[in-house]
């Protein structure tokens, strides 16, 4: 099973603090479009092995995706990294029933020390995190993740995308508002969740700030970067409101998908 250095210390991530983490824990159920479907899609794309395997989750948050993985694959271990102490604590509490099958680790996504693994891992997954890296940093991450994976391993990314045309920005902004409003009404029968989303200007497509921590890249570019890193069978599996799930596999044999 893959092992990652437990002694890593995270660097502060500009623009994200524990207050933001707490707000996302409280309101993530509203603002992440089709959250349950996204989790199900990622889990469905993992290698289906009946032996001990290691999955690395980048920015594991409160542990929702890790929980779904551990429930679905009883032989798997998840190493969950996050830069937020609050998020890691929530994840450890949520996943305590899995014992040592979940290991929470502090880290800085942009740093490289955590990418040095003793043994290859079988999958790397991440949700709403990679857009905090700029284009060159994403390309470096994709190459490093390729190096972390065992042959046949999967890399699955769920994230916000940069629209390629101004009309795409407008469409994504409207669709995200609609998704959050629908979700708030579905869960609570009121618009309170959407009202928070609008008040805090969380719709990146409507209130994009180039000085903020959001650095989305075009989906087309990221698919090319995955192929350039060596990934095969690169594809897109789900899209809504500017969000997408995409990824690829490290070939099981050299020159073959």
mmCIF file of C-alpha atoms in Angstrom:
data_model
loop_
_atom_site.group_PDB
_atom_site.id
_atom_site.type_symbol
_atom_site.label_atom_id
_atom_site.label_comp_id
_atom_site.label_asym_id
_atom_site.label_seq_id
_atom_site.Cartn_x
_atom_site.Cartn_y
_atom_site.Cartn_z
ATOM 1 C CA UNK A 1 0.000 0.000 0.000
ATOM 2 C CA UNK A 2 1.192 3.508 -0.745
ATOM 3 C CA UNK A 3 2.605 5.579 2.090
ATOM 4 C CA UNK A 4 2.980 9.340 2.261
ATOM 5 C CA UNK A 5 5.206 11.162 4.736
ATOM 6 C CA UNK A 6 3.143 11.962 7.854
ATOM 7 C CA UNK A 7 5.498 14.742 8.950
ATOM 8 C CA UNK A 8 4.474 17.177 6.231
ATOM 9 C CA UNK A 9 3.419 20.620 7.433
ATOM 10 C CA UNK A 10 1.092 22.757 5.333
ATOM 11 C CA UNK A 11 1.909 26.223 4.160
ATOM 12 C CA UNK A 12 -0.851 28.824 4.555
ATOM 13 C CA UNK A 13 -3.092 28.952 1.513
ATOM 14 C CA UNK A 14 -3.734 32.549 0.565
ATOM 15 C CA UNK A 15 -7.393 33.530 0.594
ATOM 16 C CA UNK A 16 -8.617 30.434 2.460
ATOM 17 C CA UNK A 17 -8.920 30.340 6.231
ATOM 18 C CA UNK A 18 -10.786 28.348 8.865
ATOM 19 C CA UNK A 19 -13.756 30.718 8.704
ATOM 20 C CA UNK A 20 -14.175 29.881 5.018
ATOM 21 C CA UNK A 21 -13.834 26.181 5.860
ATOM 22 C CA UNK A 22 -16.621 26.401 8.422
ATOM 23 C CA UNK A 23 -18.850 28.268 5.973
ATOM 24 C CA UNK A 24 -18.253 25.641 3.298
ATOM 25 C CA UNK A 25 -19.055 22.838 5.745
ATOM 26 C CA UNK A 26 -22.324 24.594 6.554
ATOM 27 C CA UNK A 27 -23.318 25.537 3.006
ATOM 28 C CA UNK A 28 -21.550 23.018 0.768
ATOM 29 C CA UNK A 29 -24.724 20.942 0.530
ATOM 30 C CA UNK A 30 -26.340 23.862 -1.281
ATOM 31 C CA UNK A 31 -23.557 25.240 -3.432
ATOM 32 C CA UNK A 32 -22.027 22.088 -4.963
ATOM 33 C CA UNK A 33 -24.241 21.147 -7.936
ATOM 34 C CA UNK A 34 -25.619 17.596 -7.722
ATOM 35 C CA UNK A 35 -23.210 16.825 -4.911
ATOM 36 C CA UNK A 36 -24.355 13.233 -4.396
ATOM 37 C CA UNK A 37 -24.174 12.488 -8.101
ATOM 38 C CA UNK A 38 -20.671 13.881 -8.278
ATOM 39 C CA UNK A 39 -19.566 11.625 -5.419
ATOM 40 C CA UNK A 40 -21.208 8.594 -7.057
ATOM 41 C CA UNK A 41 -19.524 9.394 -10.377
ATOM 42 C CA UNK A 42 -16.052 9.613 -8.849
ATOM 43 C CA UNK A 43 -16.499 6.376 -6.911
ATOM 44 C CA UNK A 44 -17.718 4.606 -10.066
ATOM 45 C CA UNK A 45 -14.486 5.555 -11.852
ATOM 46 C CA UNK A 46 -12.109 3.998 -9.314
ATOM 47 C CA UNK A 47 -10.269 0.755 -10.082
ATOM 48 C CA UNK A 48 -12.354 -2.206 -8.891
ATOM 49 C CA UNK A 49 -9.833 -4.327 -7.042
ATOM 50 C CA UNK A 50 -10.490 -6.818 -4.244
ATOM 51 C CA UNK A 51 -7.089 -6.429 -2.629
ATOM 52 C CA UNK A 52 -5.646 -3.727 -0.343
ATOM 53 C CA UNK A 53 -5.349 -0.482 -2.291
ATOM 54 C CA UNK A 54 -4.542 3.120 -1.470
ATOM 55 C CA UNK A 55 -6.519 6.125 -2.697
ATOM 56 C CA UNK A 56 -5.147 9.629 -2.154
ATOM 57 C CA UNK A 57 -7.715 12.413 -1.905
ATOM 58 C CA UNK A 58 -6.454 15.970 -2.395
ATOM 59 C CA UNK A 59 -8.373 18.489 -0.280
ATOM 60 C CA UNK A 60 -10.611 15.894 1.370
ATOM 61 C CA UNK A 61 -12.747 18.463 3.197
ATOM 62 C CA UNK A 62 -15.097 16.982 5.771
ATOM 63 C CA UNK A 63 -14.702 13.465 4.355
ATOM 64 C CA UNK A 64 -17.842 12.968 2.258
ATOM 65 C CA UNK A 65 -16.078 11.474 -0.758
ATOM 66 C CA UNK A 66 -13.690 9.434 1.383
ATOM 67 C CA UNK A 67 -16.674 7.990 3.232
ATOM 68 C CA UNK A 68 -18.294 6.874 -0.018
ATOM 69 C CA UNK A 69 -15.040 5.271 -1.191
ATOM 70 C CA UNK A 70 -14.465 3.417 2.073
ATOM 71 C CA UNK A 71 -18.068 2.176 2.136
ATOM 72 C CA UNK A 72 -17.870 0.943 -1.453
ATOM 73 C CA UNK A 73 -14.430 -0.693 -1.280
ATOM 74 C CA UNK A 74 -13.785 -2.543 2.012
ATOM 75 C CA UNK A 75 -10.149 -3.306 1.114
ATOM 76 C CA UNK A 76 -9.253 0.321 0.334
ATOM 77 C CA UNK A 77 -7.435 2.885 2.457
ATOM 78 C CA UNK A 78 -7.886 6.611 1.858
ATOM 79 C CA UNK A 79 -5.147 9.089 2.636
ATOM 80 C CA UNK A 80 -6.948 12.412 2.841
ATOM 81 C CA UNK A 81 -4.967 15.632 2.524
ATOM 82 C CA UNK A 82 -6.280 19.079 3.369
ATOM 83 C CA UNK A 83 -4.829 22.478 4.200
ATOM 84 C CA UNK A 84 -7.539 23.217 6.773
ATOM 85 C CA UNK A 85 -7.283 22.005 10.364
ATOM 86 C CA UNK A 86 -11.045 22.380 10.684
ATOM 87 C CA UNK A 87 -11.716 20.211 7.639
ATOM 88 C CA UNK A 88 -9.315 17.483 8.765
ATOM 89 C CA UNK A 89 -10.871 17.371 12.216
ATOM 90 C CA UNK A 90 -14.358 17.019 10.744
ATOM 91 C CA UNK A 91 -13.128 14.298 8.374
ATOM 92 C CA UNK A 92 -11.485 12.330 11.198
ATOM 93 C CA UNK A 93 -14.675 12.514 13.242
ATOM 94 C CA UNK A 94 -16.866 11.443 10.334
ATOM 95 C CA UNK A 95 -14.578 8.566 9.375
ATOM 96 C CA UNK A 96 -13.587 7.322 12.833
ATOM 97 C CA UNK A 97 -15.583 4.128 12.280
ATOM 98 C CA UNK A 98 -13.134 3.102 9.550
ATOM 99 C CA UNK A 99 -10.157 3.142 11.919
ATOM 100 C CA UNK A 100 -6.791 3.146 10.155
ATOM 101 C CA UNK A 101 -8.435 2.898 6.749
ATOM 102 C CA UNK A 102 -8.609 6.707 6.773
ATOM 103 C CA UNK A 103 -5.532 8.792 7.463
ATOM 104 C CA UNK A 104 -5.839 12.566 7.490
ATOM 105 C CA UNK A 105 -2.800 14.634 6.549
ATOM 106 C CA UNK A 106 -2.152 18.405 6.495
ATOM 107 C CA UNK A 107 -0.609 19.719 3.291
ATOM 108 C CA UNK A 108 -0.234 22.542 0.799
ATOM 109 C CA UNK A 109 -1.659 21.546 -2.579
ATOM 110 C CA UNK A 110 0.970 23.531 -4.493
ATOM 111 C CA UNK A 111 3.916 22.023 -2.588
ATOM 112 C CA UNK A 112 5.658 18.924 -3.911
ATOM 113 C CA UNK A 113 6.909 17.081 -0.822
ATOM 114 C CA UNK A 114 3.622 15.200 -0.324
ATOM 115 C CA UNK A 115 3.848 13.860 -3.878
ATOM 116 C CA UNK A 116 6.883 11.741 -2.986
ATOM 117 C CA UNK A 117 5.380 8.346 -2.093
ATOM 118 C CA UNK A 118 7.177 5.209 -0.945
ATOM 119 C CA UNK A 119 4.851 2.930 -2.915
ATOM 120 C CA UNK A 120 2.621 3.739 -5.884
ATOM 121 C CA UNK A 121 -1.028 4.502 -5.108
ATOM 122 C CA UNK A 122 -3.983 3.120 -7.012
ATOM 123 C CA UNK A 123 -6.022 6.284 -7.469
ATOM 124 C CA UNK A 124 -5.837 10.011 -6.829
ATOM 125 C CA UNK A 125 -9.104 11.933 -6.541
ATOM 126 C CA UNK A 126 -9.893 15.555 -5.846
ATOM 127 C CA UNK A 127 -12.916 17.837 -5.737
ATOM 128 C CA UNK A 128 -13.054 21.640 -5.947
ATOM 129 C CA UNK A 129 -9.345 22.087 -5.319
ATOM 130 C CA UNK A 130 -7.226 22.077 -8.478
ATOM 131 C CA UNK A 131 -8.635 25.444 -9.602
ATOM 132 C CA UNK A 132 -6.578 27.037 -6.810
ATOM 133 C CA UNK A 133 -3.485 26.299 -8.923
ATOM 134 C CA UNK A 134 -2.541 28.288 -12.013
ATOM 135 C CA UNK A 135 -1.953 26.655 -15.382
ATOM 136 C CA UNK A 136 1.738 25.714 -14.967
ATOM 137 C CA UNK A 137 1.050 24.450 -11.442
ATOM 138 C CA UNK A 138 -1.769 22.246 -12.753
ATOM 139 C CA UNK A 139 0.504 20.805 -15.424
ATOM 140 C CA UNK A 140 3.153 20.017 -12.817
ATOM 141 C CA UNK A 141 0.544 18.435 -10.543
ATOM 142 C CA UNK A 142 -0.709 16.224 -13.375
ATOM 143 C CA UNK A 143 2.829 15.011 -14.109
ATOM 144 C CA UNK A 144 3.546 14.367 -10.444
ATOM 145 C CA UNK A 145 0.280 12.487 -9.916
ATOM 146 C CA UNK A 146 1.104 10.331 -12.927
ATOM 147 C CA UNK A 147 4.360 9.461 -11.200
ATOM 148 C CA UNK A 148 2.528 8.601 -7.957
ATOM 149 C CA UNK A 149 0.176 6.110 -9.580
ATOM 150 C CA UNK A 150 0.619 2.385 -10.031
ATOM 151 C CA UNK A 151 0.050 1.067 -13.572
ATOM 152 C CA UNK A 152 -3.687 1.072 -14.221
ATOM 153 C CA UNK A 153 -4.240 3.750 -11.582
ATOM 154 C CA UNK A 154 -6.873 6.464 -12.016
ATOM 155 C CA UNK A 155 -6.765 10.233 -11.604
ATOM 156 C CA UNK A 156 -10.240 11.765 -11.244
ATOM 157 C CA UNK A 157 -10.840 15.511 -10.893
ATOM 158 C CA UNK A 158 -14.076 17.322 -10.041
ATOM 159 C CA UNK A 159 -13.727 21.078 -10.353
ATOM 160 C CA UNK A 160 -14.900 24.388 -11.759
ATOM 161 C CA UNK A 161 -13.804 25.224 -15.291
ATOM 162 C CA UNK A 162 -12.879 28.442 -17.075
ATOM 163 C CA UNK A 163 -15.375 29.078 -19.903
ATOM 164 C CA UNK A 164 -13.722 29.781 -23.232
ATOM 165 C CA UNK A 165 -16.213 32.489 -24.329
ATOM 166 C CA UNK A 166 -17.995 35.359 -22.510
ATOM 167 C CA UNK A 167 -21.358 33.775 -23.231
ATOM 168 C CA UNK A 168 -20.086 30.650 -21.535
ATOM 169 C CA UNK A 169 -19.425 32.677 -18.380
ATOM 170 C CA UNK A 170 -22.996 34.010 -18.447
ATOM 171 C CA UNK A 171 -24.440 30.563 -19.002
ATOM 172 C CA UNK A 172 -22.408 29.042 -16.167
ATOM 173 C CA UNK A 173 -23.347 31.874 -13.803
ATOM 174 C CA UNK A 174 -27.063 31.467 -14.481
ATOM 175 C CA UNK A 175 -26.901 27.672 -14.281
ATOM 176 C CA UNK A 176 -25.051 27.744 -10.961
ATOM 177 C CA UNK A 177 -27.578 30.168 -9.464
ATOM 178 C CA UNK A 178 -30.359 27.893 -10.650
ATOM 179 C CA UNK A 179 -28.717 24.779 -9.175
ATOM 180 C CA UNK A 180 -28.191 26.381 -5.765
ATOM 181 C CA UNK A 181 -31.716 27.825 -5.658
ATOM 182 C CA UNK A 182 -33.211 24.431 -6.562
ATOM 183 C CA UNK A 183 -31.132 22.699 -3.917
ATOM 184 C CA UNK A 184 -32.074 25.171 -1.182
ATOM 185 C CA UNK A 185 -35.763 24.726 -1.938
ATOM 186 C CA UNK A 186 -35.365 20.945 -2.093
ATOM 187 C CA UNK A 187 -33.591 20.684 1.272
ATOM 188 C CA UNK A 188 -35.283 23.421 3.285
ATOM 189 C CA UNK A 189 -38.302 24.617 1.379
ATOM 190 C CA UNK A 190 -36.835 28.128 1.439
ATOM 191 C CA UNK A 191 -34.266 30.191 -0.437
ATOM 192 C CA UNK A 192 -32.031 30.757 2.632
ATOM 193 C CA UNK A 193 -29.174 28.659 1.250
ATOM 194 C CA UNK A 194 -29.269 30.493 -2.050
ATOM 195 C CA UNK A 195 -29.528 33.840 -0.287
ATOM 196 C CA UNK A 196 -26.241 33.108 1.509
ATOM 197 C CA UNK A 197 -24.631 32.014 -1.763
ATOM 198 C CA UNK A 198 -25.655 35.288 -3.394
ATOM 199 C CA UNK A 199 -24.824 37.491 -0.430
ATOM 200 C CA UNK A 200 -21.301 36.059 -0.154
ATOM 201 C CA UNK A 201 -20.804 36.360 -3.932
ATOM 202 C CA UNK A 202 -19.723 32.722 -4.181
ATOM 203 C CA UNK A 203 -20.762 32.406 -7.818
ATOM 204 C CA UNK A 204 -17.319 32.683 -9.371
ATOM 205 C CA UNK A 205 -18.801 33.046 -12.853
ATOM 206 C CA UNK A 206 -20.847 36.081 -11.875
ATOM 207 C CA UNK A 207 -18.373 37.726 -9.481
ATOM 208 C CA UNK A 208 -14.985 36.594 -10.745
ATOM 209 C CA UNK A 209 -12.084 38.329 -9.024
ATOM 210 C CA UNK A 210 -8.684 37.770 -10.703
ATOM 211 C CA UNK A 211 -7.008 38.677 -7.405
ATOM 212 C CA UNK A 212 -8.852 35.920 -5.542
ATOM 213 C CA UNK A 213 -7.655 32.321 -5.036
ATOM 214 C CA UNK A 214 -9.731 31.009 -7.949
ATOM 215 C CA UNK A 215 -7.572 30.263 -11.010
ATOM 216 C CA UNK A 216 -9.755 28.080 -13.212
ATOM 217 C CA UNK A 217 -8.448 26.719 -16.502
ATOM 218 C CA UNK A 218 -10.325 25.676 -19.611
ATOM 219 C CA UNK A 219 -11.473 22.080 -19.619
ATOM 220 C CA UNK A 220 -10.013 21.561 -23.099
ATOM 221 C CA UNK A 221 -6.576 22.645 -21.873
ATOM 222 C CA UNK A 222 -6.696 20.387 -18.841
ATOM 223 C CA UNK A 223 -7.590 17.365 -20.954
ATOM 224 C CA UNK A 224 -4.556 18.088 -23.128
ATOM 225 C CA UNK A 225 -2.341 18.502 -20.063
ATOM 226 C CA UNK A 226 -3.449 15.111 -18.772
ATOM 227 C CA UNK A 227 -2.519 13.482 -22.073
ATOM 228 C CA UNK A 228 0.799 15.296 -22.140
ATOM 229 C CA UNK A 229 1.507 13.972 -18.642
ATOM 230 C CA UNK A 230 1.057 10.433 -19.980
ATOM 231 C CA UNK A 231 -2.544 9.629 -19.039
ATOM 232 C CA UNK A 232 -4.603 7.453 -21.375
ATOM 233 C CA UNK A 233 -8.373 7.243 -21.956
ATOM 234 C CA UNK A 234 -8.734 10.889 -20.902
ATOM 235 C CA UNK A 235 -12.400 11.786 -20.808
ATOM 236 C CA UNK A 236 -15.194 13.934 -19.302
ATOM 237 C CA UNK A 237 -17.852 12.148 -17.252
ATOM 238 C CA UNK A 238 -20.218 14.807 -15.923
ATOM 239 C CA UNK A 239 -20.856 18.548 -16.364
ATOM 240 C CA UNK A 240 -23.233 21.136 -14.946
ATOM 241 C CA UNK A 241 -23.113 24.848 -14.167
ATOM 242 C CA UNK A 242 -19.438 25.275 -15.031
ATOM 243 C CA UNK A 243 -18.447 22.212 -12.979
ATOM 244 C CA UNK A 244 -16.993 19.080 -14.545
ATOM 245 C CA UNK A 245 -15.654 15.656 -13.629
ATOM 246 C CA UNK A 246 -12.850 14.423 -15.838
ATOM 247 C CA UNK A 247 -9.704 12.331 -15.643
ATOM 248 C CA UNK A 248 -7.576 9.557 -17.071
ATOM 249 C CA UNK A 249 -5.658 6.372 -16.343
ATOM 250 C CA UNK A 250 -2.022 5.459 -16.166
ATOM 251 C CA UNK A 251 -1.585 2.717 -18.772
ATOM 252 C CA UNK A 252 -1.454 -0.774 -17.301
ATOM 253 C CA UNK A 253 1.298 -1.531 -19.789
ATOM 254 C CA UNK A 254 3.607 0.824 -21.612
ATOM 255 C CA UNK A 255 1.959 2.013 -24.805
ATOM 256 C CA UNK A 256 -1.485 0.586 -23.930
ATOM 257 C CA UNK A 257 -4.523 2.081 -22.087
#
